[in-house]
Amino acid sequence: MKKIDTCGMSCPQPVLMTKKALGENPEGLDIVVDNSTARGNVERFLKSAGYTATITESGDTFLIEARK
Amino acid sequence: MNNKKGIIIAGGLVGIIAVLLVKLGNPANMGFCIACFIRDIAGGIGLHRAEVVQYIRPEIIGLVLGAFSMALINKEFQTKGGSSPFTRFMLGIVVMIGALIFLGCPLRMVLRLAGGDLNALLGLAGFVAGIFVGVVFLNKGFNLKRSYNITKIEGYIFPAVNVGLLVLLVVAPAFLFFSAKGPGSMHAPLAVSLAAGLIVGALAQKTRMCTVGGTRDLILFKDMYLLSGFIAILVAAFAGNMVFGFFKLGFAEQPIAHTDGLWDFLGMAVVGWGSVLLGGCPLRQLILSGEGNTDSVITVMGMLVGAAFAHNFGLASSAAGVTPNGKVAGLICFAFLGLVSYLNSEDLVKKTASEGLSKADAK
């Protein structure tokens, strides 16, 4: 599964990076974010793009698993 | 729809609180203005000597401390920094100059619209145009690189400074400056202003409210979340203005505004473009600075310095109109924004950007 790391990027980069990675229309994508604003924004974008999002928190970061 | 409920309610409250602050003494259509209030603080601590705009605005202190408290409660306080700090400082100056040419930050632009000030329509057009230009560069790979986790203490300093500012305001030592006339002399009672700031700061932190993010996300992602907050502020403030009889439709003789439409447009274009590059509007920068984002603290410091420049060098507009110096500064702001946008867009300057990154990574 392709994985992107958006840690430390300010708005709206995490969503922009996700959008770019989803451009190839993959079956799934793993996204690492490091704050809850980005988590919410990426999750909202994934839903509108037709993906489900499973979120696991680990320490300071969140892993968002996007699947079709 | 359901997930927008929170930000719509929050926006509505911000609009109502803003009108109440005017009712209780703030200047007209200026329940909140991040740019004007930071400018007043710059005057209050003597960084500029424009006698009519000097006051330590408790709203700003409240916004920072409200966001700080809410971030602590929700375990969202994170100290971060190091994402092109000096570029952000300069962008803070630029955004402040743009706002003081127009006479208001994006939040006051909404409040001016809600008060019937049609000059703000031209500001809004410029704001949207500026955001659009910023988005073009975002799509070309513009970014200011990553921030990093840094020591917690660093993040606590700015909220602590705001507590210090509050102490100064209460004690009011003789070395501070408080306007005896003009907008700086008009303010709601300290406790009310502080409480209003605390409430709005907490709400804005919780909902991620951002005036520039609304239009930006609509263009980029067709996402209406932040824009619905923006619209809620407008509608609620409009309703409040109608109730209190503050609404006055027209271009001429609007409170703390000028009728130079071209520079209303250009000033807010600077603000919109600069804010997209920064990742958030002046309000959002202030909120982030309360939750440990030291890049935003640096941006706010840039705004403080920009406000001092704006009045020391005669760049800020007044009801009389835009100044010649302000126009020159406005054009310099555009040139700076163009350069910063171009040089940090990875698709436009691939070589330079990737070289810079690989050097940093090699360390």
PDB file of N, CA, C and O in Angstrom, chain B residues 287-349:
ATOM      1  N   ILE B 287      -5.125  31.866  16.616  1.00  0.00           N
ATOM      2  CA  ILE B 287      -5.602  30.661  17.298  1.00  0.00           C
ATOM      3  C   ILE B 287      -4.483  29.617  17.349  1.00  0.00           C
ATOM      4  O   ILE B 287      -4.208  29.027  18.398  1.00  0.00           O
ATOM      5  N   LEU B 288      -3.824  29.411  16.205  1.00  0.00           N
ATOM      6  CA  LEU B 288      -2.730  28.427  16.169  1.00  0.00           C
ATOM      7  C   LEU B 288      -1.600  28.829  17.109  1.00  0.00           C
ATOM      8  O   LEU B 288      -0.963  27.974  17.720  1.00  0.00           O
ATOM      9  N   SER B 289      -1.382  30.133  17.238  1.00  0.00           N
ATOM     10  CA  SER B 289      -0.297  30.581  18.119  1.00  0.00           C
ATOM     11  C   SER B 289      -0.626  30.246  19.573  1.00  0.00           C
ATOM     12  O   SER B 289       0.263  30.119  20.398  1.00  0.00           O
ATOM     13  N   GLY B 290      -1.916  30.088  19.874  1.00  0.00           N
ATOM     14  CA  GLY B 290      -2.318  29.684  21.220  1.00  0.00           C
ATOM     15  C   GLY B 290      -2.219  28.188  21.443  1.00  0.00           C
ATOM     16  O   GLY B 290      -2.227  27.732  22.587  1.00  0.00           O
ATOM     17  N   GLU B 291      -2.161  27.413  20.358  1.00  0.00           N
ATOM     18  CA  GLU B 291      -2.082  25.960  20.545  1.00  0.00           C
ATOM     19  C   GLU B 291      -0.684  25.408  20.317  1.00  0.00           C
ATOM     20  O   GLU B 291      -0.507  24.226  20.068  1.00  0.00           O
ATOM     21  N   GLY B 292       0.305  26.287  20.395  1.00  0.00           N
ATOM     22  CA  GLY B 292       1.686  25.814  20.386  1.00  0.00           C
ATOM     23  C   GLY B 292       2.406  25.919  19.062  1.00  0.00           C
ATOM     24  O   GLY B 292       3.558  25.501  18.945  1.00  0.00           O
ATOM     25  N   ASN B 293       1.738  26.485  18.043  1.00  0.00           N
ATOM     26  CA  ASN B 293       2.375  26.603  16.740  1.00  0.00           C
ATOM     27  C   ASN B 293       3.247  27.869  16.717  1.00  0.00           C
ATOM     28  O   ASN B 293       2.743  28.977  16.557  1.00  0.00           O
ATOM     29  N   THR B 294       4.546  27.692  16.877  1.00  0.00           N
ATOM     30  CA  THR B 294       5.409  28.874  16.995  1.00  0.00           C
ATOM     31  C   THR B 294       5.639  29.538  15.637  1.00  0.00           C
ATOM     32  O   THR B 294       6.020  30.701  15.578  1.00  0.00           O
ATOM     33  N   ASP B 295       5.389  28.823  14.536  1.00  0.00           N
ATOM     34  CA  ASP B 295       5.440  29.480  13.227  1.00  0.00           C
ATOM     35  C   ASP B 295       4.345  30.536  13.153  1.00  0.00           C
ATOM     36  O   ASP B 295       4.543  31.610  12.578  1.00  0.00           O
ATOM     37  N   SER B 296       3.194  30.220  13.736  1.00  0.00           N
ATOM     38  CA  SER B 296       2.110  31.205  13.766  1.00  0.00           C
ATOM     39  C   SER B 296       2.431  32.346  14.727  1.00  0.00           C
ATOM     40  O   SER B 296       2.062  33.493  14.478  1.00  0.00           O
ATOM     41  N   VAL B 297       3.134  32.033  15.816  1.00  0.00           N
ATOM     42  CA  VAL B 297       3.554  33.096  16.742  1.00  0.00           C
ATOM     43  C   VAL B 297       4.433  34.085  15.977  1.00  0.00           C
ATOM     44  O   VAL B 297       4.252  35.312  16.061  1.00  0.00           O
ATOM     45  N   ILE B 298       5.370  33.551  15.195  1.00  0.00           N
ATOM     46  CA  ILE B 298       6.267  34.407  14.408  1.00  0.00           C
ATOM     47  C   ILE B 298       5.460  35.234  13.414  1.00  0.00           C
ATOM     48  O   ILE B 298       5.746  36.414  13.186  1.00  0.00           O
ATOM     49  N   THR B 299       4.436  34.633  12.834  1.00  0.00           N
ATOM     50  CA  THR B 299       3.574  35.355  11.889  1.00  0.00           C
ATOM     51  C   THR B 299       2.877  36.518  12.597  1.00  0.00           C
ATOM     52  O   THR B 299       2.807  37.634  12.073  1.00  0.00           O
ATOM     53  N   VAL B 300       2.356  36.235  13.805  1.00  0.00           N
ATOM     54  CA  VAL B 300       1.675  37.282  14.571  1.00  0.00           C
ATOM     55  C   VAL B 300       2.669  38.395  14.928  1.00  0.00           C
ATOM     56  O   VAL B 300       2.338  39.588  14.859  1.00  0.00           O
ATOM     57  N   MET B 301       3.898  38.011  15.265  1.00  0.00           N
ATOM     58  CA  MET B 301       4.929  39.031  15.534  1.00  0.00           C
ATOM     59  C   MET B 301       5.185  39.858  14.279  1.00  0.00           C
ATOM     60  O   MET B 301       5.375  41.077  14.349  1.00  0.00           O
ATOM     61  N   GLY B 302       5.177  39.210  13.120  1.00  0.00           N
ATOM     62  CA  GLY B 302       5.320  39.932  11.848  1.00  0.00           C
ATOM     63  C   GLY B 302       4.183  40.935  11.673  1.00  0.00           C
ATOM     64  O   GLY B 302       4.394  42.077  11.267  1.00  0.00           O
ATOM     65  N   MET B 303       2.978  40.498  12.048  1.00  0.00           N
ATOM     66  CA  MET B 303       1.820  41.393  11.929  1.00  0.00           C
ATOM     67  C   MET B 303       1.966  42.595  12.860  1.00  0.00           C
ATOM     68  O   MET B 303       1.611  43.726  12.507  1.00  0.00           O
ATOM     69  N   LEU B 304       2.498  42.345  14.044  1.00  0.00           N
ATOM     70  CA  LEU B 304       2.710  43.426  15.028  1.00  0.00           C
ATOM     71  C   LEU B 304       3.699  44.451  14.477  1.00  0.00           C
ATOM     72  O   LEU B 304       3.466  45.668  14.528  1.00  0.00           O
ATOM     73  N   VAL B 305       4.793  43.952  13.933  1.00  0.00           N
ATOM     74  CA  VAL B 305       5.809  44.832  13.350  1.00  0.00           C
ATOM     75  C   VAL B 305       5.243  45.527  12.108  1.00  0.00           C
ATOM     76  O   VAL B 305       5.459  46.727  11.897  1.00  0.00           O
ATOM     77  N   GLY B 306       4.495  44.771  11.311  1.00  0.00           N
ATOM     78  CA  GLY B 306       3.885  45.352  10.104  1.00  0.00           C
ATOM     79  C   GLY B 306       2.956  46.498  10.457  1.00  0.00           C
ATOM     80  O   GLY B 306       2.913  47.523   9.761  1.00  0.00           O
ATOM     81  N   ALA B 307       2.216  46.345  11.562  1.00  0.00           N
ATOM     82  CA  ALA B 307       1.299  47.401  12.001  1.00  0.00           C
ATOM     83  C   ALA B 307       2.073  48.648  12.404  1.00  0.00           C
ATOM     84  O   ALA B 307       1.677  49.771  12.094  1.00  0.00           O
ATOM     85  N   ALA B 308       3.198  48.435  13.079  1.00  0.00           N
ATOM     86  CA  ALA B 308       4.029  49.577  13.486  1.00  0.00           C
ATOM     87  C   ALA B 308       4.569  50.285  12.245  1.00  0.00           C
ATOM     88  O   ALA B 308       4.485  51.515  12.133  1.00  0.00           O
ATOM     89  N   PHE B 309       5.093  49.510  11.287  1.00  0.00           N
ATOM     90  CA  PHE B 309       5.566  50.111  10.031  1.00  0.00           C
ATOM     91  C   PHE B 309       4.434  50.897   9.370  1.00  0.00           C
ATOM     92  O   PHE B 309       4.632  52.007   8.890  1.00  0.00           O
ATOM     93  N   ALA B 310       3.259  50.269   9.318  1.00  0.00           N
ATOM     94  CA  ALA B 310       2.136  50.854   8.581  1.00  0.00           C
ATOM     95  C   ALA B 310       1.811  52.255   9.098  1.00  0.00           C
ATOM     96  O   ALA B 310       1.464  53.137   8.318  1.00  0.00           O
ATOM     97  N   HIS B 311       1.932  52.447  10.410  1.00  0.00           N
ATOM     98  CA  HIS B 311       1.622  53.779  10.940  1.00  0.00           C
ATOM     99  C   HIS B 311       2.846  54.688  10.993  1.00  0.00           C
ATOM    100  O   HIS B 311       2.738  55.890  10.758  1.00  0.00           O
ATOM    101  N   ASN B 312       4.026  54.130  11.260  1.00  0.00           N
ATOM    102  CA  ASN B 312       5.231  54.960  11.290  1.00  0.00           C
ATOM    103  C   ASN B 312       5.576  55.515   9.914  1.00  0.00           C
ATOM    104  O   ASN B 312       6.103  56.610   9.787  1.00  0.00           O
ATOM    105  N   PHE B 313       5.290  54.710   8.861  1.00  0.00           N
ATOM    106  CA  PHE B 313       5.658  55.124   7.507  1.00  0.00           C
ATOM    107  C   PHE B 313       4.460  55.676   6.724  1.00  0.00           C
ATOM    108  O   PHE B 313       4.540  55.880   5.517  1.00  0.00           O
ATOM    109  N   GLY B 314       3.342  55.849   7.398  1.00  0.00           N
ATOM    110  CA  GLY B 314       2.164  56.414   6.717  1.00  0.00           C
ATOM    111  C   GLY B 314       1.595  55.515   5.631  1.00  0.00           C
ATOM    112  O   GLY B 314       1.189  55.988   4.564  1.00  0.00           O
ATOM    113  N   LEU B 315       1.579  54.216   5.874  1.00  0.00           N
ATOM    114  CA  LEU B 315       1.049  53.284   4.873  1.00  0.00           C
ATOM    115  C   LEU B 315      -0.436  52.993   5.095  1.00  0.00           C
ATOM    116  O   LEU B 315      -1.143  52.611   4.173  1.00  0.00           O
ATOM    117  N   ALA B 316      -0.872  53.132   6.349  1.00  0.00           N
ATOM    118  CA  ALA B 316      -2.247  52.763   6.684  1.00  0.00           C
ATOM    119  C   ALA B 316      -3.225  53.791   6.135  1.00  0.00           C
ATOM    120  O   ALA B 316      -2.969  54.990   6.179  1.00  0.00           O
ATOM    121  N   SER B 317      -4.335  53.307   5.632  1.00  0.00           N
ATOM    122  CA  SER B 317      -5.378  54.202   5.143  1.00  0.00           C
ATOM    123  C   SER B 317      -6.143  54.794   6.319  1.00  0.00           C
ATOM    124  O   SER B 317      -5.947  54.391   7.470  1.00  0.00           O
ATOM    125  N   SER B 318      -7.016  55.734   6.014  1.00  0.00           N
ATOM    126  CA  SER B 318      -7.929  56.286   7.016  1.00  0.00           C
ATOM    127  C   SER B 318      -9.225  56.603   6.271  1.00  0.00           C
ATOM    128  O   SER B 318      -9.315  56.356   5.066  1.00  0.00           O
ATOM    129  N   ALA B 319     -10.174  57.163   6.984  1.00  0.00           N
ATOM    130  CA  ALA B 319     -11.436  57.522   6.338  1.00  0.00           C
ATOM    131  C   ALA B 319     -11.181  58.483   5.177  1.00  0.00           C
ATOM    132  O   ALA B 319     -11.936  58.538   4.213  1.00  0.00           O
ATOM    133  N   ALA B 320     -10.067  59.226   5.257  1.00  0.00           N
ATOM    134  CA  ALA B 320      -9.733  60.192   4.204  1.00  0.00           C
ATOM    135  C   ALA B 320      -9.280  59.491   2.925  1.00  0.00           C
ATOM    136  O   ALA B 320      -9.237  60.100   1.861  1.00  0.00           O
ATOM    137  N   GLY B 321      -8.888  58.239   3.030  1.00  0.00           N
ATOM    138  CA  GLY B 321      -8.479  57.506   1.832  1.00  0.00           C
ATOM    139  C   GLY B 321      -7.162  56.780   2.000  1.00  0.00           C
ATOM    140  O   GLY B 321      -6.605  56.696   3.102  1.00  0.00           O
ATOM    141  N   VAL B 322      -6.680  56.261   0.859  1.00  0.00           N
ATOM    142  CA  VAL B 322      -5.420  55.512   0.835  1.00  0.00           C
ATOM    143  C   VAL B 322      -4.287  56.514   0.666  1.00  0.00           C
ATOM    144  O   VAL B 322      -4.446  57.524  -0.015  1.00  0.00           O
ATOM    145  N   THR B 323      -3.140  56.267   1.305  1.00  0.00           N
ATOM    146  CA  THR B 323      -2.023  57.205   1.204  1.00  0.00           C
ATOM    147  C   THR B 323      -1.111  56.829   0.026  1.00  0.00           C
ATOM    148  O   THR B 323      -1.070  55.668  -0.374  1.00  0.00           O
ATOM    149  N   PRO B 324      -0.376  57.816  -0.518  1.00  0.00           N
ATOM    150  CA  PRO B 324       0.587  57.493  -1.592  1.00  0.00           C
ATOM    151  C   PRO B 324       1.597  56.439  -1.126  1.00  0.00           C
ATOM    152  O   PRO B 324       1.922  55.514  -1.865  1.00  0.00           O
ATOM    153  N   ASN B 325       2.087  56.572   0.113  1.00  0.00           N
ATOM    154  CA  ASN B 325       3.044  55.592   0.634  1.00  0.00           C
ATOM    155  C   ASN B 325       2.410  54.209   0.712  1.00  0.00           C
ATOM    156  O   ASN B 325       3.060  53.193   0.455  1.00  0.00           O
ATOM    157  N   GLY B 326       1.134  54.181   1.081  1.00  0.00           N
ATOM    158  CA  GLY B 326       0.420  52.913   1.173  1.00  0.00           C
ATOM    159  C   GLY B 326       0.348  52.213  -0.179  1.00  0.00           C
ATOM    160  O   GLY B 326       0.494  50.996  -0.270  1.00  0.00           O
ATOM    161  N   LYS B 327       0.139  53.019  -1.222  1.00  0.00           N
ATOM    162  CA  LYS B 327       0.051  52.436  -2.568  1.00  0.00           C
ATOM    163  C   LYS B 327       1.395  51.823  -2.980  1.00  0.00           C
ATOM    164  O   LYS B 327       1.433  50.718  -3.528  1.00  0.00           O
ATOM    165  N   VAL B 328       2.475  52.544  -2.688  1.00  0.00           N
ATOM    166  CA  VAL B 328       3.810  52.013  -3.016  1.00  0.00           C
ATOM    167  C   VAL B 328       4.036  50.718  -2.233  1.00  0.00           C
ATOM    168  O   VAL B 328       4.469  49.699  -2.788  1.00  0.00           O
ATOM    169  N   ALA B 329       3.702  50.754  -0.947  1.00  0.00           N
ATOM    170  CA  ALA B 329       3.901  49.559  -0.107  1.00  0.00           C
ATOM    171  C   ALA B 329       3.050  48.399  -0.623  1.00  0.00           C
ATOM    172  O   ALA B 329       3.506  47.247  -0.642  1.00  0.00           O
ATOM    173  N   GLY B 330       1.838  48.713  -1.061  1.00  0.00           N
ATOM    174  CA  GLY B 330       0.956  47.670  -1.591  1.00  0.00           C
ATOM    175  C   GLY B 330       1.591  46.974  -2.791  1.00  0.00           C
ATOM    176  O   GLY B 330       1.574  45.749  -2.904  1.00  0.00           O
ATOM    177  N   LEU B 331       2.192  47.781  -3.666  1.00  0.00           N
ATOM    178  CA  LEU B 331       2.824  47.195  -4.854  1.00  0.00           C
ATOM    179  C   LEU B 331       4.044  46.352  -4.459  1.00  0.00           C
ATOM    180  O   LEU B 331       4.288  45.276  -5.024  1.00  0.00           O
ATOM    181  N   ILE B 332       4.792  46.836  -3.462  1.00  0.00           N
ATOM    182  CA  ILE B 332       5.946  46.048  -2.985  1.00  0.00           C
ATOM    183  C   ILE B 332       5.449  44.725  -2.402  1.00  0.00           C
ATOM    184  O   ILE B 332       6.058  43.670  -2.607  1.00  0.00           O
ATOM    185  N   CYS B 333       4.322  44.768  -1.691  1.00  0.00           N
ATOM    186  CA  CYS B 333       3.741  43.540  -1.126  1.00  0.00           C
ATOM    187  C   CYS B 333       3.437  42.524  -2.231  1.00  0.00           C
ATOM    188  O   CYS B 333       3.733  41.337  -2.107  1.00  0.00           O
ATOM    189  N   PHE B 334       2.835  43.016  -3.329  1.00  0.00           N
ATOM    190  CA  PHE B 334       2.533  42.106  -4.451  1.00  0.00           C
ATOM    191  C   PHE B 334       3.818  41.486  -5.005  1.00  0.00           C
ATOM    192  O   PHE B 334       3.864  40.287  -5.299  1.00  0.00           O
ATOM    193  N   ALA B 335       4.853  42.322  -5.163  1.00  0.00           N
ATOM    194  CA  ALA B 335       6.120  41.813  -5.704  1.00  0.00           C
ATOM    195  C   ALA B 335       6.677  40.742  -4.775  1.00  0.00           C
ATOM    196  O   ALA B 335       7.137  39.676  -5.222  1.00  0.00           O
ATOM    197  N   PHE B 336       6.624  41.006  -3.472  1.00  0.00           N
ATOM    198  CA  PHE B 336       7.142  40.043  -2.494  1.00  0.00           C
ATOM    199  C   PHE B 336       6.345  38.737  -2.555  1.00  0.00           C
ATOM    200  O   PHE B 336       6.921  37.645  -2.568  1.00  0.00           O
ATOM    201  N   LEU B 337       5.019  38.865  -2.597  1.00  0.00           N
ATOM    202  CA  LEU B 337       4.174  37.661  -2.651  1.00  0.00           C
ATOM    203  C   LEU B 337       4.483  36.849  -3.907  1.00  0.00           C
ATOM    204  O   LEU B 337       4.553  35.614  -3.863  1.00  0.00           O
ATOM    205  N   GLY B 338       4.681  37.541  -5.024  1.00  0.00           N
ATOM    206  CA  GLY B 338       4.995  36.859  -6.275  1.00  0.00           C
ATOM    207  C   GLY B 338       6.290  36.069  -6.162  1.00  0.00           C
ATOM    208  O   GLY B 338       6.362  34.898  -6.545  1.00  0.00           O
ATOM    209  N   LEU B 339       7.308  36.722  -5.601  1.00  0.00           N
ATOM    210  CA  LEU B 339       8.616  36.064  -5.457  1.00  0.00           C
ATOM    211  C   LEU B 339       8.540  34.861  -4.525  1.00  0.00           C
ATOM    212  O   LEU B 339       9.025  33.771  -4.849  1.00  0.00           O
ATOM    213  N   VAL B 340       7.935  35.073  -3.349  1.00  0.00           N
ATOM    214  CA  VAL B 340       7.831  33.984  -2.369  1.00  0.00           C
ATOM    215  C   VAL B 340       7.040  32.813  -2.957  1.00  0.00           C
ATOM    216  O   VAL B 340       7.413  31.646  -2.807  1.00  0.00           O
ATOM    217  N   SER B 341       5.951  33.141  -3.664  1.00  0.00           N
ATOM    218  CA  SER B 341       5.114  32.089  -4.253  1.00  0.00           C
ATOM    219  C   SER B 341       5.909  31.291  -5.277  1.00  0.00           C
ATOM    220  O   SER B 341       5.904  30.061  -5.281  1.00  0.00           O
ATOM    221  N   TYR B 342       6.590  32.016  -6.158  1.00  0.00           N
ATOM    222  CA  TYR B 342       7.325  31.356  -7.243  1.00  0.00           C
ATOM    223  C   TYR B 342       8.462  30.505  -6.680  1.00  0.00           C
ATOM    224  O   TYR B 342       8.599  29.325  -7.012  1.00  0.00           O
ATOM    225  N   LEU B 343       9.255  31.103  -5.802  1.00  0.00           N
ATOM    226  CA  LEU B 343      10.475  30.418  -5.339  1.00  0.00           C
ATOM    227  C   LEU B 343      10.185  29.207  -4.456  1.00  0.00           C
ATOM    228  O   LEU B 343      11.035  28.338  -4.294  1.00  0.00           O
ATOM    229  N   ASN B 344       8.980  29.148  -3.871  1.00  0.00           N
ATOM    230  CA  ASN B 344       8.657  28.008  -3.007  1.00  0.00           C
ATOM    231  C   ASN B 344       7.720  27.000  -3.673  1.00  0.00           C
ATOM    232  O   ASN B 344       7.226  26.094  -3.013  1.00  0.00           O
ATOM    233  N   SER B 345       7.484  27.195  -4.967  1.00  0.00           N
ATOM    234  CA  SER B 345       6.617  26.253  -5.682  1.00  0.00           C
ATOM    235  C   SER B 345       7.484  25.184  -6.342  1.00  0.00           C
ATOM    236  O   SER B 345       8.240  25.477  -7.271  1.00  0.00           O
ATOM    237  N   GLU B 346       7.358  23.965  -5.868  1.00  0.00           N
ATOM    238  CA  GLU B 346       8.289  22.919  -6.287  1.00  0.00           C
ATOM    239  C   GLU B 346       8.192  22.581  -7.769  1.00  0.00           C
ATOM    240  O   GLU B 346       9.186  22.207  -8.386  1.00  0.00           O
ATOM    241  N   ASP B 347       7.004  22.720  -8.346  1.00  0.00           N
ATOM    242  CA  ASP B 347       6.874  22.392  -9.768  1.00  0.00           C
ATOM    243  C   ASP B 347       7.465  23.486 -10.657  1.00  0.00           C
ATOM    244  O   ASP B 347       7.767  23.251 -11.819  1.00  0.00           O
ATOM    245  N   LEU B 348       7.608  24.688 -10.109  1.00  0.00           N
ATOM    246  CA  LEU B 348       8.122  25.800 -10.905  1.00  0.00           C
ATOM    247  C   LEU B 348       9.643  25.904 -10.809  1.00  0.00           C
ATOM    248  O   LEU B 348      10.308  26.229 -11.770  1.00  0.00           O
ATOM    249  N   VAL B 349      10.176  25.645  -9.636  1.00  0.00           N
ATOM    250  CA  VAL B 349      11.636  25.706  -9.447  1.00  0.00           C
ATOM    251  C   VAL B 349      12.096  24.372  -8.882  1.00  0.00           C
ATOM    252  O   VAL B 349      12.616  24.307  -7.776  1.00  0.00           O
TER     253      VAL B 349
END
